[in-house]
Structure formats: C-alpha cells, structure tokens
Coordinates of C-alpha atoms in Angstrom, one line a residue:
Chain A
M19 CA -38.9 -16.4 -6.9
S20 CA -42.0 -16.4 -4.7
A21 CA -43.0 -13.0 -3.5
S22 CA -44.5 -14.4 -0.3
P23 CA -43.1 -12.7 2.8
R24 CA -40.7 -14.7 5.0
P25 CA -41.6 -15.3 8.6
A26 CA -40.1 -12.5 10.8
A27 CA -37.9 -14.8 12.8
T28 CA -36.3 -16.1 9.6
T29 CA -35.7 -12.6 8.3
D30 CA -34.1 -11.6 11.6
A31 CA -31.9 -14.6 11.5
V32 CA -30.8 -13.8 8.0
S33 CA -30.1 -10.2 9.0
D34 CA -28.1 -11.3 12.0
A35 CA -26.1 -13.7 10.0
R36 CA -25.3 -11.0 7.4
L37 CA -24.4 -8.5 10.1
S38 CA -22.1 -11.1 11.8
G39 CA -20.6 -12.0 8.5
N40 CA -19.8 -8.4 7.6
R41 CA -18.4 -7.9 11.1
T42 CA -16.0 -10.8 10.6
A43 CA -15.1 -9.5 7.1
F44 CA -14.5 -6.0 8.5
V45 CA -12.1 -7.4 11.2
T46 CA -10.3 -9.5 8.6
I47 CA -9.7 -6.5 6.3
V48 CA -8.5 -4.3 9.2
R49 CA -6.2 -7.1 10.5
K50 CA -4.8 -7.7 7.0
E51 CA -4.2 -3.9 6.5
I52 CA -2.4 -3.6 9.8
R53 CA -0.3 -6.6 9.1
R54 CA 0.6 -5.2 5.7
F55 CA 2.1 -2.0 6.9
M56 CA 3.7 -3.6 10.0
R57 CA 5.4 -6.2 7.7
I58 CA 7.1 -3.3 5.9
W59 CA 7.6 -1.1 8.9
V60 CA 10.9 0.2 7.7
Q61 CA 9.1 1.7 4.7
T62 CA 6.0 2.8 6.5
I63 CA 6.7 3.7 10.1
V64 CA 10.4 4.7 10.3
P65 CA 10.7 7.4 7.6
P66 CA 8.1 9.7 9.1
A67 CA 9.8 9.5 12.5
V68 CA 13.2 10.3 10.9
N69 CA 11.6 13.2 9.1
A70 CA 10.1 14.5 12.3
I71 CA 13.5 14.3 14.1
L72 CA 15.1 16.3 11.2
Y73 CA 12.4 18.9 11.3
M74 CA 12.7 19.4 15.0
L75 CA 16.5 19.5 14.9
I76 CA 16.5 22.1 12.1
F77 CA 13.5 24.2 12.9
G78 CA 13.6 23.7 16.6
G79 CA 17.3 23.5 17.5
L80 CA 19.1 25.4 14.7
I81 CA 16.8 27.9 13.0
G82 CA 14.0 27.9 15.6
S83 CA 16.2 29.4 18.4
R84 CA 16.7 32.5 16.2
I85 CA 12.9 32.9 15.5
S86 CA 10.8 34.8 17.9
D87 CA 7.7 33.4 19.6
M88 CA 4.7 32.6 17.4
D89 CA 1.3 33.4 18.9
G90 CA 3.0 33.5 22.3
F91 CA 4.7 30.0 22.0
R92 CA 8.3 29.0 21.5
Y93 CA 8.7 28.3 17.7
L94 CA 9.4 24.6 18.2
D95 CA 6.4 24.2 20.4
Y96 CA 4.3 26.0 17.8
I97 CA 5.3 23.7 14.9
V98 CA 5.0 20.4 16.8
P99 CA 1.2 20.0 16.3
G100 CA 1.6 20.7 12.6
L101 CA 4.4 18.2 12.2
I102 CA 2.3 15.5 13.9
M103 CA -0.7 16.3 11.8
M104 CA 1.4 16.3 8.6
S105 CA 2.5 12.7 9.4
V106 CA -1.1 11.6 10.2
I107 CA -2.4 13.1 6.9
I108 CA 0.3 11.7 4.6
N109 CA 0.3 8.2 6.2
S110 CA -3.5 7.7 6.4
Y111 CA -3.7 8.7 2.7
S112 CA -0.7 6.7 1.5
N113 CA -1.7 3.5 3.3
V114 CA -5.1 3.2 1.6
S115 CA -4.0 4.5 -1.8
S116 CA -1.1 2.0 -2.1
S117 CA -2.9 -0.9 -0.5
F118 CA -6.1 -0.6 -2.5
F119 CA -4.2 0.1 -5.7
S120 CA -2.0 -3.0 -5.2
A121 CA -5.1 -5.1 -4.6
K122 CA -6.6 -3.6 -7.8
M123 CA -3.5 -4.1 -9.9
Q124 CA -2.8 -7.7 -8.8
N125 CA -6.6 -8.4 -9.0
Y126 CA -6.8 -9.7 -5.5
V127 CA -9.5 -7.1 -4.8
E128 CA -11.6 -9.7 -6.5
E129 CA -11.3 -11.9 -3.4
M130 CA -13.5 -9.2 -1.7
L131 CA -15.7 -8.5 -4.7
V132 CA -16.8 -12.1 -5.0
A133 CA -17.4 -12.5 -1.3
P134 CA -20.7 -11.6 0.5
I135 CA -19.3 -8.3 1.8
S136 CA -21.2 -5.0 1.6
N137 CA -19.4 -2.1 0.0
V138 CA -19.5 -0.1 3.2
T139 CA -17.7 -3.0 5.0
I140 CA -14.9 -2.9 2.4
L141 CA -14.7 0.9 2.6
A142 CA -14.7 0.8 6.4
G143 CA -12.0 -1.9 6.6
F144 CA -9.6 0.0 4.3
V145 CA -10.3 3.3 6.0
I146 CA -9.7 2.0 9.5
G147 CA -6.5 0.4 8.2
G148 CA -5.4 3.8 7.0
V149 CA -6.5 5.5 10.3
V150 CA -4.5 3.0 12.4
R151 CA -1.3 3.6 10.3
G152 CA -1.9 7.4 10.4
L153 CA -2.4 7.4 14.2
T154 CA 0.5 5.0 14.8
V155 CA 2.9 7.2 13.0
G156 CA 1.3 10.3 14.6
L157 CA 2.0 8.7 18.1
L158 CA 5.5 7.9 17.1
V159 CA 6.2 11.5 16.0
S160 CA 4.5 12.7 19.2
F161 CA 6.9 10.5 21.1
V162 CA 9.9 11.9 19.2
A163 CA 8.6 15.4 20.0
L164 CA 8.8 14.7 23.7
F165 CA 12.6 14.9 23.3
F166 CA 12.5 18.4 21.9
S167 CA 9.4 20.0 23.4
D168 CA 7.5 19.7 26.7
V169 CA 4.0 20.7 25.5
V170 CA 1.1 18.5 26.7
P171 CA -2.4 18.7 25.1
V172 CA -4.5 21.4 26.7
H173 CA -7.7 19.8 25.3
P174 CA -7.0 16.0 24.9
L175 CA -10.4 15.1 23.6
I176 CA -10.3 17.7 20.9
T177 CA -6.7 16.6 20.0
I178 CA -7.8 13.0 19.6
S179 CA -11.0 13.8 17.8
V180 CA -9.3 16.1 15.2
A181 CA -6.5 13.5 14.6
L182 CA -9.0 10.7 14.2
L183 CA -11.4 12.6 11.9
T184 CA -8.6 14.0 9.8
S185 CA -7.1 10.5 9.3
V186 CA -10.6 9.2 8.3
M187 CA -10.9 12.0 5.8
F188 CA -7.5 11.4 4.2
A189 CA -8.0 7.6 4.2
L190 CA -11.2 8.2 2.2
G191 CA -9.2 10.4 -0.2
G192 CA -6.6 7.7 -0.6
L193 CA -9.2 5.2 -1.6
I194 CA -10.7 7.5 -4.2
N195 CA -7.2 8.1 -5.6
A196 CA -6.5 4.4 -5.8
V197 CA -9.8 3.7 -7.6
F198 CA -8.9 6.2 -10.4
A199 CA -5.2 5.4 -10.5
K200 CA -3.9 3.4 -13.4
T201 CA -0.1 3.4 -12.6
F202 CA 1.9 3.7 -9.4
D203 CA 2.8 7.2 -10.6
D204 CA -0.9 8.2 -10.2
I205 CA -0.9 7.3 -6.5
S206 CA 2.3 9.3 -5.8
I207 CA 1.2 12.5 -7.7
V208 CA -1.5 13.5 -5.1
P209 CA 0.8 13.1 -2.0
N210 CA 3.7 14.8 -3.7
F211 CA 2.1 17.6 -5.6
V212 CA -1.2 18.2 -3.7
L213 CA -1.0 17.1 -0.1
T214 CA 2.6 18.2 0.7
P215 CA 2.1 21.7 -0.7
L216 CA -1.3 22.1 1.0
T217 CA 0.2 20.9 4.3
Y218 CA 3.2 23.2 4.1
L219 CA 0.9 26.1 3.2
G220 CA -1.7 25.0 5.8
G221 CA -0.1 26.7 8.7
V222 CA 2.2 24.0 9.9
F223 CA 5.2 26.4 10.2
Y224 CA 3.5 29.8 10.6
S225 CA 0.3 31.5 11.7
I226 CA -1.8 32.9 8.8
T227 CA -2.1 36.2 10.7
L228 CA 1.5 36.8 9.5
L229 CA 0.5 36.6 5.8
P230 CA -0.3 39.8 3.8
E231 CA -3.6 40.0 2.1
P232 CA -4.9 38.4 -0.1
W233 CA -2.8 35.4 1.0
G234 CA -4.4 35.2 4.4
T235 CA -7.8 35.0 2.8
V236 CA -6.6 32.6 0.2
S237 CA -5.3 30.3 2.9
L238 CA -8.8 29.9 4.3
F239 CA -9.6 27.9 1.2
N240 CA -7.0 25.3 2.1
P241 CA -8.8 22.5 4.0
V242 CA -5.5 21.4 5.7
L243 CA -5.4 24.7 7.5
Y244 CA -8.5 23.8 9.5
M245 CA -7.1 20.4 10.5
V246 CA -3.7 21.7 11.5
N247 CA -5.2 24.6 13.5
G248 CA -7.8 22.3 15.1
F249 CA -5.1 20.0 16.2
R250 CA -3.0 22.9 17.4
Y251 CA -5.9 24.2 19.4
G252 CA -6.2 20.8 21.1
I253 CA -2.5 20.8 22.0
L254 CA -1.7 24.4 22.6
G255 CA -5.1 26.0 23.1
A256 CA -4.3 28.5 20.3
S257 CA -5.5 28.6 16.7
D258 CA -6.0 30.9 13.7
I259 CA -9.4 29.2 13.1
P260 CA -12.4 28.8 15.5
I261 CA -12.4 25.1 16.6
L262 CA -16.0 24.8 15.5
H263 CA -15.1 25.8 12.0
S264 CA -12.4 23.1 12.0
F265 CA -14.8 20.4 12.9
I266 CA -17.5 21.6 10.4
V267 CA -15.0 21.6 7.5
I268 CA -13.6 18.2 8.4
L269 CA -17.0 16.6 8.8
I270 CA -18.2 18.1 5.5
F271 CA -15.2 16.7 3.7
I272 CA -15.7 13.3 5.3
A273 CA -19.4 13.3 4.2
V274 CA -18.5 14.3 0.6
L275 CA -15.5 12.0 0.2
G276 CA -17.4 9.1 1.9
S277 CA -20.3 9.5 -0.5
I278 CA -17.9 9.6 -3.5
A279 CA -16.1 6.5 -2.3
M280 CA -19.3 4.6 -1.8
T281 CA -20.6 5.6 -5.2
L282 CA -17.4 4.5 -6.8
L283 CA -17.5 1.1 -5.1
H284 CA -21.2 0.7 -5.8
R285 CA -20.7 1.3 -9.5
G286 CA -17.5 -0.7 -9.5
I287 CA -15.6 2.0 -11.2
G288 CA -12.0 1.0 -11.8
I289 CA -12.6 -2.4 -10.2
K290 CA -15.3 -4.1 -12.3
S291 CA -15.9 -4.2 -16.1
Chain B
M13 CA -34.1 -26.2 -8.1
N14 CA -31.4 -25.0 -10.5
A15 CA -28.0 -24.2 -9.1
L16 CA -27.7 -21.5 -11.7
S17 CA -30.2 -19.8 -14.0
L18 CA -29.4 -17.1 -16.6
R19 CA -32.2 -15.5 -18.5
G20 CA -31.6 -13.1 -21.3
V21 CA -28.2 -12.0 -20.0
V22 CA -26.7 -9.2 -22.1
K23 CA -23.3 -7.6 -21.8
T24 CA -22.4 -4.7 -24.0
Y25 CA -19.1 -2.7 -23.8
G26 CA -19.5 0.8 -25.1
D27 CA -22.1 1.3 -27.7
D28 CA -21.4 -1.6 -30.1
T29 CA -19.3 -4.3 -28.6
H30 CA -21.7 -7.2 -27.6
A31 CA -19.9 -9.6 -25.4
L32 CA -23.1 -11.5 -24.6
G33 CA -26.2 -11.2 -26.7
G34 CA -28.9 -12.4 -24.4
I35 CA -27.9 -15.9 -23.2
D36 CA -30.2 -18.4 -21.3
L37 CA -28.5 -21.1 -19.3
A38 CA -29.8 -23.5 -16.6
V39 CA -27.4 -25.7 -14.5
P40 CA -29.2 -28.2 -12.3
Q41 CA -28.2 -28.6 -8.7
G42 CA -25.5 -31.2 -8.3
D43 CA -24.5 -31.1 -12.0
F44 CA -21.0 -31.2 -13.4
F45 CA -21.4 -28.7 -16.2
A46 CA -19.0 -27.6 -19.0
L47 CA -19.1 -24.2 -20.6
L48 CA -17.2 -24.4 -23.8
G49 CA -16.3 -21.9 -26.4
P50 CA -13.4 -20.5 -28.4
N51 CA -11.3 -17.6 -27.1
G52 CA -13.4 -14.4 -26.8
A53 CA -16.7 -16.3 -27.1
G54 CA -18.0 -14.8 -23.8
K55 CA -17.3 -17.6 -21.3
S56 CA -15.3 -15.4 -18.8
T57 CA -17.7 -12.5 -19.2
A58 CA -20.6 -14.9 -18.3
I59 CA -18.7 -16.1 -15.3
G60 CA -17.7 -12.6 -14.3
I61 CA -21.4 -11.6 -14.3
I62 CA -22.4 -14.6 -12.2
C63 CA -19.7 -13.7 -9.6
S64 CA -20.4 -10.0 -9.6
L65 CA -17.1 -9.1 -11.2
V66 CA -18.7 -7.8 -14.3
T67 CA -21.8 -5.6 -14.4
K68 CA -24.4 -7.0 -16.8
T69 CA -26.3 -4.7 -19.2
A70 CA -29.5 -6.7 -19.0
G71 CA -31.0 -10.0 -17.9
E72 CA -31.4 -12.0 -14.7
V73 CA -29.1 -14.3 -12.9
E74 CA -30.2 -16.5 -10.0
V75 CA -27.9 -18.7 -7.8
F76 CA -30.0 -21.4 -6.0
G77 CA -33.0 -19.1 -6.5
H78 CA -31.2 -16.0 -5.1
D79 CA -31.3 -13.1 -7.6
I80 CA -27.8 -11.5 -7.8
D81 CA -29.3 -8.1 -8.0
H82 CA -31.7 -8.3 -5.1
E83 CA -30.0 -10.9 -2.9
R84 CA -26.4 -10.3 -3.9
E85 CA -24.8 -11.3 -0.6
H86 CA -26.9 -14.5 -0.4
A87 CA -26.0 -15.4 -3.9
K88 CA -22.3 -14.7 -3.5
A89 CA -22.1 -16.8 -0.3
L90 CA -23.0 -19.8 -2.4
I91 CA -20.4 -19.4 -5.1
G92 CA -16.7 -20.3 -5.1
L93 CA -14.7 -19.0 -8.0
V94 CA -11.4 -20.3 -9.5
P95 CA -10.5 -17.6 -12.1
Q96 CA -8.4 -18.1 -15.1
E97 CA -5.7 -15.7 -14.0
F98 CA -3.9 -15.8 -10.7
N99 CA -5.5 -13.2 -8.5
F100 CA -4.0 -13.5 -5.1
N101 CA -1.5 -11.3 -3.2
V102 CA 1.8 -12.9 -4.2
F103 CA 3.5 -11.5 -1.1
E104 CA 1.2 -13.3 1.3
A105 CA 1.7 -16.7 2.7
V106 CA -0.6 -19.5 1.4
E107 CA -2.3 -20.0 4.8
D108 CA -3.0 -16.3 5.1
I109 CA -4.6 -16.1 1.7
L110 CA -7.1 -18.8 2.7
M111 CA -7.7 -17.3 6.2
N112 CA -8.4 -13.9 4.7
V113 CA -10.9 -15.2 2.2
A114 CA -12.6 -17.2 4.9
G115 CA -12.9 -14.0 6.9
Y116 CA -14.3 -12.1 3.9
N117 CA -17.0 -14.8 3.8
G118 CA -17.8 -14.2 7.4
I119 CA -16.2 -17.4 8.8
R120 CA -14.9 -17.0 12.3
R121 CA -11.1 -17.6 12.8
A122 CA -11.4 -20.9 14.7
V123 CA -13.5 -22.5 11.9
A124 CA -11.4 -20.8 9.2
K125 CA -8.3 -22.4 10.7
R126 CA -9.8 -25.9 10.5
R127 CA -11.1 -25.3 7.0
T128 CA -7.7 -23.9 5.8
E129 CA -5.9 -27.0 7.1
K130 CA -8.5 -29.3 5.6
Y131 CA -8.4 -27.8 2.1
L132 CA -4.6 -27.2 2.0
K133 CA -4.1 -30.9 3.0
R134 CA -6.6 -32.1 0.4
L135 CA -4.9 -30.0 -2.3
D136 CA -1.4 -31.2 -1.2
L137 CA -0.4 -27.7 -0.1
W138 CA -0.1 -28.1 3.7
D139 CA 3.7 -28.3 3.6
K140 CA 3.7 -24.9 1.7
R141 CA 1.3 -23.1 4.1
R142 CA 4.0 -20.7 5.3
T143 CA 5.4 -20.1 1.8
Q144 CA 4.8 -16.8 0.0
A145 CA 2.5 -17.4 -2.9
R146 CA 5.0 -16.0 -5.4
N147 CA 7.3 -18.9 -4.6
L148 CA 4.9 -21.6 -5.6
S149 CA 5.0 -23.5 -8.9
G150 CA 2.3 -22.9 -11.5
G151 CA 0.5 -26.1 -10.6
M152 CA 0.6 -25.2 -6.9
K153 CA -0.8 -21.8 -7.6
R154 CA -3.7 -23.4 -9.5
R155 CA -4.4 -25.7 -6.5
L156 CA -4.1 -22.7 -4.1
M157 CA -6.9 -21.0 -6.0
I158 CA -9.1 -24.1 -5.8
A159 CA -8.4 -24.4 -2.0
R160 CA -9.2 -20.7 -1.7
A161 CA -12.5 -21.1 -3.6
L162 CA -13.5 -24.0 -1.3
V163 CA -12.7 -22.5 2.1
H164 CA -16.2 -21.2 2.6
E165 CA -17.6 -24.5 1.3
P166 CA -19.7 -23.1 -1.5
R167 CA -22.6 -25.1 -3.1
L168 CA -21.6 -23.9 -6.6
L169 CA -18.0 -24.1 -7.7
I170 CA -17.0 -22.3 -10.9
L171 CA -13.7 -23.0 -12.5
D172 CA -12.4 -21.0 -15.4
E173 CA -9.9 -23.1 -17.2
P174 CA -8.4 -24.6 -14.0
T175 CA -6.0 -27.0 -15.6
A176 CA -4.5 -24.6 -18.1
G177 CA -0.7 -24.9 -18.0
V178 CA -0.5 -27.8 -15.4
D179 CA 1.2 -31.1 -16.1
I180 CA -0.7 -34.3 -16.9
E181 CA -0.2 -35.8 -13.4
I182 CA -1.5 -32.7 -11.6
R183 CA -4.4 -32.4 -14.1
R184 CA -5.4 -36.0 -13.4
S185 CA -5.3 -35.5 -9.7
M186 CA -7.4 -32.3 -10.0
W187 CA -9.9 -34.3 -12.1
E188 CA -10.2 -36.9 -9.3
F189 CA -10.5 -34.2 -6.7
L190 CA -13.3 -32.4 -8.5
T191 CA -15.1 -35.6 -9.3
E192 CA -15.0 -36.5 -5.6
L193 CA -16.2 -33.1 -4.6
N194 CA -19.1 -33.3 -7.0
S195 CA -20.2 -36.9 -6.2
E196 CA -19.5 -37.0 -2.4
Q197 CA -20.2 -33.4 -1.3
G198 CA -22.8 -32.7 -4.0
T199 CA -21.1 -29.5 -5.0
T200 CA -22.4 -28.3 -8.3
I201 CA -19.4 -27.6 -10.6
I202 CA -19.2 -25.4 -13.7
L203 CA -16.1 -25.7 -15.7
T204 CA -14.8 -23.8 -18.7
T205 CA -11.9 -25.5 -20.5
H206 CA -10.1 -25.7 -23.7
Y207 CA -9.3 -29.4 -23.1
L208 CA -12.4 -30.9 -24.5
E209 CA -11.4 -34.4 -23.3
E210 CA -11.6 -32.9 -19.9
A211 CA -15.2 -31.8 -20.5
E212 CA -16.0 -35.2 -22.0
A213 CA -14.4 -37.1 -19.1
L214 CA -15.9 -35.0 -16.2
C215 CA -19.1 -33.3 -17.2
R216 CA -22.7 -34.6 -17.6
N217 CA -24.0 -31.5 -19.3
V218 CA -22.5 -28.9 -21.6
A219 CA -23.2 -25.6 -23.2
I220 CA -21.3 -24.3 -26.2
I221 CA -21.0 -20.5 -26.4
D222 CA -19.8 -18.7 -29.5
Q223 CA -19.8 -15.0 -30.3
G224 CA -21.8 -14.2 -27.2
A225 CA -24.6 -16.7 -27.9
I226 CA -25.3 -20.3 -26.6
V227 CA -25.2 -22.3 -29.8
E228 CA -25.8 -25.7 -28.2
Q229 CA -26.8 -27.0 -24.8
G230 CA -27.5 -30.5 -23.5
A231 CA -26.2 -33.7 -22.1
V232 CA -22.6 -34.6 -23.2
A233 CA -23.8 -38.1 -24.1
E234 CA -26.5 -36.7 -26.3
L235 CA -24.2 -34.3 -28.1
L236 CA -21.7 -37.0 -28.6
S237 CA -24.3 -39.2 -30.2
R238 CA -24.8 -36.4 -32.7
A239 CA -21.1 -36.3 -33.7
R240 CA -21.0 -37.8 -37.2
F241 CA -17.6 -39.4 -37.2
E242 CA -14.4 -39.9 -35.2
T243 CA -10.9 -39.4 -36.7
F244 CA -8.1 -41.9 -36.0
V245 CA -4.4 -41.6 -36.9
L246 CA -2.9 -44.9 -38.0
D247 CA 0.8 -45.9 -38.1
V248 CA 1.0 -48.3 -41.1
R249 CA 3.3 -50.3 -43.2
G250 CA 2.5 -49.9 -46.9
I251 CA 0.9 -47.1 -48.9
P252 CA -2.7 -47.3 -50.1
E253 CA -3.1 -47.1 -53.9
A254 CA -5.1 -44.3 -55.3
S255 CA -7.7 -46.7 -56.6
S256 CA -8.2 -48.3 -53.1
D257 CA -11.8 -48.1 -51.9
F258 CA -12.2 -47.9 -48.1
A259 CA -15.9 -46.9 -48.1
P260 CA -17.6 -46.1 -45.8
F261 CA -14.3 -44.8 -44.3
T262 CA -12.5 -41.7 -45.6
V263 CA -8.7 -42.2 -45.6
R264 CA -6.1 -39.4 -46.1
S265 CA -2.4 -39.9 -46.3
R266 CA -0.3 -37.5 -44.3
D267 CA 3.2 -36.1 -45.0
D268 CA 4.7 -38.1 -42.1
G269 CA 3.6 -41.4 -43.8
K270 CA 0.7 -41.9 -41.4
L271 CA -3.0 -42.2 -42.4
E272 CA -5.9 -40.3 -41.0
V273 CA -9.2 -42.2 -41.2
D274 CA -12.7 -40.8 -40.5
V275 CA -14.8 -43.6 -38.9
P276 CA -18.5 -42.8 -39.3
Q277 CA -20.7 -43.3 -36.2
G278 CA -22.0 -46.8 -36.0
E279 CA -19.2 -48.4 -38.1
T280 CA -16.8 -50.8 -36.4
L281 CA -13.0 -50.7 -36.7
N282 CA -13.1 -54.4 -37.6
I283 CA -14.3 -53.6 -41.0
L284 CA -11.6 -50.9 -41.4
F285 CA -8.9 -53.5 -40.4
E286 CA -10.3 -55.9 -43.0
L287 CA -10.3 -53.4 -45.8
M288 CA -6.8 -52.3 -44.9
G289 CA -5.7 -55.9 -44.9
R290 CA -7.2 -56.5 -48.3
A291 CA -5.3 -53.4 -49.6
G292 CA -2.0 -54.9 -48.2
I293 CA -1.6 -52.4 -45.5
E294 CA -0.5 -53.4 -42.0
I295 CA -1.7 -51.3 -39.1
T296 CA 1.0 -51.1 -36.3
S297 CA -0.8 -48.7 -34.0
L298 CA -3.7 -46.3 -33.9
R299 CA -4.8 -43.3 -31.8
N300 CA -7.6 -40.8 -31.7
K301 CA -6.7 -37.6 -33.6
S302 CA -9.2 -35.7 -31.4
N303 CA -12.2 -36.6 -29.3
R304 CA -15.7 -36.6 -30.6
L305 CA -16.8 -33.6 -28.6
E306 CA -14.0 -31.7 -30.2
E307 CA -15.3 -32.6 -33.6
F308 CA -18.7 -31.5 -32.6
F309 CA -17.4 -28.3 -31.1
L310 CA -15.5 -27.4 -34.2
K311 CA -18.4 -28.1 -36.4
L312 CA -20.5 -25.8 -34.4
V313 CA -18.3 -22.8 -34.0
H314 CA -16.8 -22.9 -37.6
R315 CA -14.2 -20.3 -37.0
D316 CA -10.5 -20.1 -37.7
E317 CA -9.6 -18.9 -34.2
A318 CA -11.8 -21.6 -32.7
A319 CA -9.9 -24.2 -34.6
A320 CA -6.6 -22.6 -33.5
G321 CA -7.7 -22.4 -29.9
V322 CA -8.9 -26.0 -29.7
A323 CA -6.1 -27.6 -31.7
G324 CA -3.6 -25.9 -29.4
G325 CA -5.1 -27.4 -26.3
A326 CA -6.9 -30.6 -27.1
G327 CA -5.5 -33.9 -26.1
Q328 CA -2.3 -32.5 -24.6

C-alpha cells in the first residue's frame, strides 16, 4: 500500500462513515438485547418482582413489624433500597452473561466479529442492554415497593447515578464471566455463589454498625456494600459509608472491569481461535 | 488490484501444531475462485484469518488493498462470509437475522429493510421471513446464510462449503445465483468445496491446499490440461479376455460386471469403441467415474483421508 497521506477531507469522510456505522451497529445491538429479554419477560422481568413482593411481605409485614427501627427508619423502609439494588445487580449481570454466552455457544457472535464494528461498540451495546434490563427490573421492584412503603428519594440524582453506574459495573462483570464460561453452569456459578452472598452480606438487610468486629471491618471489603449504601443514601439520606467513597469504589471497579473486558475482546479470548 | 492477497500467512496452535505454514495467495478482483483441499488442510483456518475470526501467527492479508491489521474495519466491510457451520441465532426470525447483520455493518434501517426484502426474495426465503430460523430446512438455512452474507453488498463473498448437505435442485439453483452474482454484479467469489465438479463448473481459478501449504494454484482450465487421463465406467455386454489389448487405454473389470477405463488425454472415445467392438464387447452406457479436476486433486494430495473426503462428496 502506498504510504502517501490521504487528503484531509477524505480522511474526515472515512472517519465520519466509521463513526456513523458504529453508531448504527451500537443501536442494533442494544435493540436486539432489549428485544431478547422482553421476548422472554416471564423469565427475565417477572421473577424479580415476585421475589421483591415476597421479601416485602415477609420482612416488612410479618417479621419486620417485630424488628425495631434501623438507623432511625422503619425496618421495611430501610431494606427497600437494598432490595431494589439487589435486583439491579443480579439482572444487569445475568442479562449480559447469558446473552453473550449464548451468542458464543451458538457461534452467532461471529456475525459481529466479521462486521466492521469496533470492540468498544460491541462492549457498549451489550453493557447498555444489561443496564436497560437492570434498571427496568429495578423500576418494577420500586413500583412494587410503593404498595408497602412510602419512602421517596431524598437525593434523586444520586439515586439514579448509583443505580446506573452499578448496573454498568455488573454488566461488565457479566460479559467477562461469559467470555470465560464454557458451560451454562459457569454462568450461574457467579450469580449464585458470589453475587447473592455478597449482596446479602452487603448491608441489604442490616446496618454494618450492628456487626461485631472484625466483621464490620471485613464488610468494608465487600464492594456491594458501597453500592447498596450509596443507593440507600440517595433514597433515605442515610448510609454506613460516605457517599463519595461509594462513587469512588464503583468508578474504580468500572475502570478495572471495563479494561479487562476490552482486553479480552481485543485479544479474542474465548471467541476467536 | 487483487480482491485478496495473502503473503506468508502462518497459523500455529500451541507450540507445534502448524495449521498454515506460510501461504501466499492472490485472488484477482471479479474472479470466481476455488480453494480446494482435503479435510484439515487449512481451508477454514485461512478463511477464518481473512474474516478476522482466527488470529494469525504471522503474515499479511489485504482485502482490496486494505490490510486487515491496520485497516480492519475497512477490510471487514468489503467481505461477506458464508461459513461452513450454521452460526445464527436459531430463535430469531429470518428477517431479524438479516436486519441485525445489516445494522452491524452500519446500514440504516430503511436501507436494511429494502436489502433484506431484496435478498430474501432472491434466495426464495421471503415467505419464511417471520419464521424462526430453527424451523427452516437444511437447504433454507444455507440460503439464509447466503442472504445474510449479501445484505451489506460485499465486494468479496467467501463461501465455505455452501452446498454441503443440500439437494441437487437447490445446489443447481445456488450455482446459478452465484454465477449471476459474479458476472452481473462483479462480486469476487471465493469458494471452498468438496464437490470438485462444483469448482470445475463455476470457478476460473483454483488453489489446492494440503497440510497447510498451497500445493497448486492457477487457472482451472490450465490445471485440467495437466490431468493425465479421465476415468469412465462402462456398462457392457460381454467380458474382455485376459489377452485383449486395449492400448492406449487401461481397462479394469469391476465386481459388479462393469468396466473402468482410463482414457489418456488426447485420445478419443471412438478408438475405444472400435477396440471394444473388435473384442466382441458391446457398450450399453458410459459415465464419468470422477471429473478430471478430482483426478488431479487426488494426485496432488496423495493422502488416504483426502481420497476418503473427496470420494464421499464428488459427483453426488
């Protein structure tokens, strides 16, 4: 190929075309991802809402009425932010892990790999698909909570930001899981044996100030604690963790997981030979 | 300009498995090109590298002058791939599969809808546009993959055994379609196939790959001219005596009572008929045992698995 430089106008036109093409590809991936989880809404949207109703009935109506206030809030009101965040985390993660893994196993990920799409577009498309499902389920659980609790967000912007960033973080985690997974068991291990315990132990149902040492300190190493408490701060205005710390931890995780995901896609690990 | 150029392309798996040992290949723009080789020769690996599905160990690949390492998105935009295995989401509708792939290629929805309709109609799948892909027949799935590969109207279409497992009627209609695509739209086509008659009928140029190396490359007509003989199977009445001399032809009796005759290049069948007549043998029918390209191919690759792979597919 000739090394002579192209005229600037041509280079700009090529860049514009590439940008426009990637934008269309991004929209296509997001649309496909949303259509996928909406097509199977009975499996993807309904169960978290049913779970939320059960939690609120049991912990709010039955057991919660016998539990004293937590950090000055009625117990049911205290756990509502954690329940919403739990559904956001699990659903953002599961959407990307199962969708990307299916694409990999049935080889239709190749449709994207042979197309002129940048890796960042593929990553962004899947992540936004996961975010949309996570936030959709989060909204549904919030709607269910309205029947049991009358809390309204004290800091709406912080509430939305924490939910959004947390879902981005777990969607990235879901993609990394799918890249390494070889069987469907591999994509259920992390949600069942890592995410659920971390979420339950991440202050959804209690304040870590109630824990004896060293468990209070140990809990600080649980990243989910920062998300649940950041979200609780947005809704109730109360948190075990300074809100700035929550944002810092979430952003660090997004940067690290995003870099890992990009490296995996760039090297084609698990998807190219 | 070449549609495709490979220079010194190497693919090594692990430390010592050499799938490709430094191949050079040039496919001219507008060509209908066959890449032939026995199972495991490296055909699919080469295609995977060209389409960015396989990471090469060394070498250079250019698609219409665009290097796949430095201008990857440019190069990819020019290629349409019909892979050997079905690789679409079986739970999606036919129409959605094409629309998605058009979107991945940066084609806006309005244009994508027109193209989807155009190619589904051309491949006789328009009536099935709302059908989930898993409910299509094998032949329809093959045609779906061709329509999908064309929806962004690539200048280079690569088909990895596109007619494997389809019936004769569909195979012939696919041949017609591909010939039309090549001659009317000028699309460069690269085909891998086990049906050597397919390569002989469709392609102008051919490369034969074996054990990760290109062992022969050139015009189909030129390679055929180098084939030494063609073998015919004759249905006959009468048995040749051991002393019969059919020179320059080599005649072998088969267990089913038929005769196999090697006809050297340049010799006419008239002479054979005359010699058979003199020996008191009546020929009731004759057919090719295999085509000449196949003979040439087998001579080149000289391997048991090659013979098995070709014999299983040729002329079916």
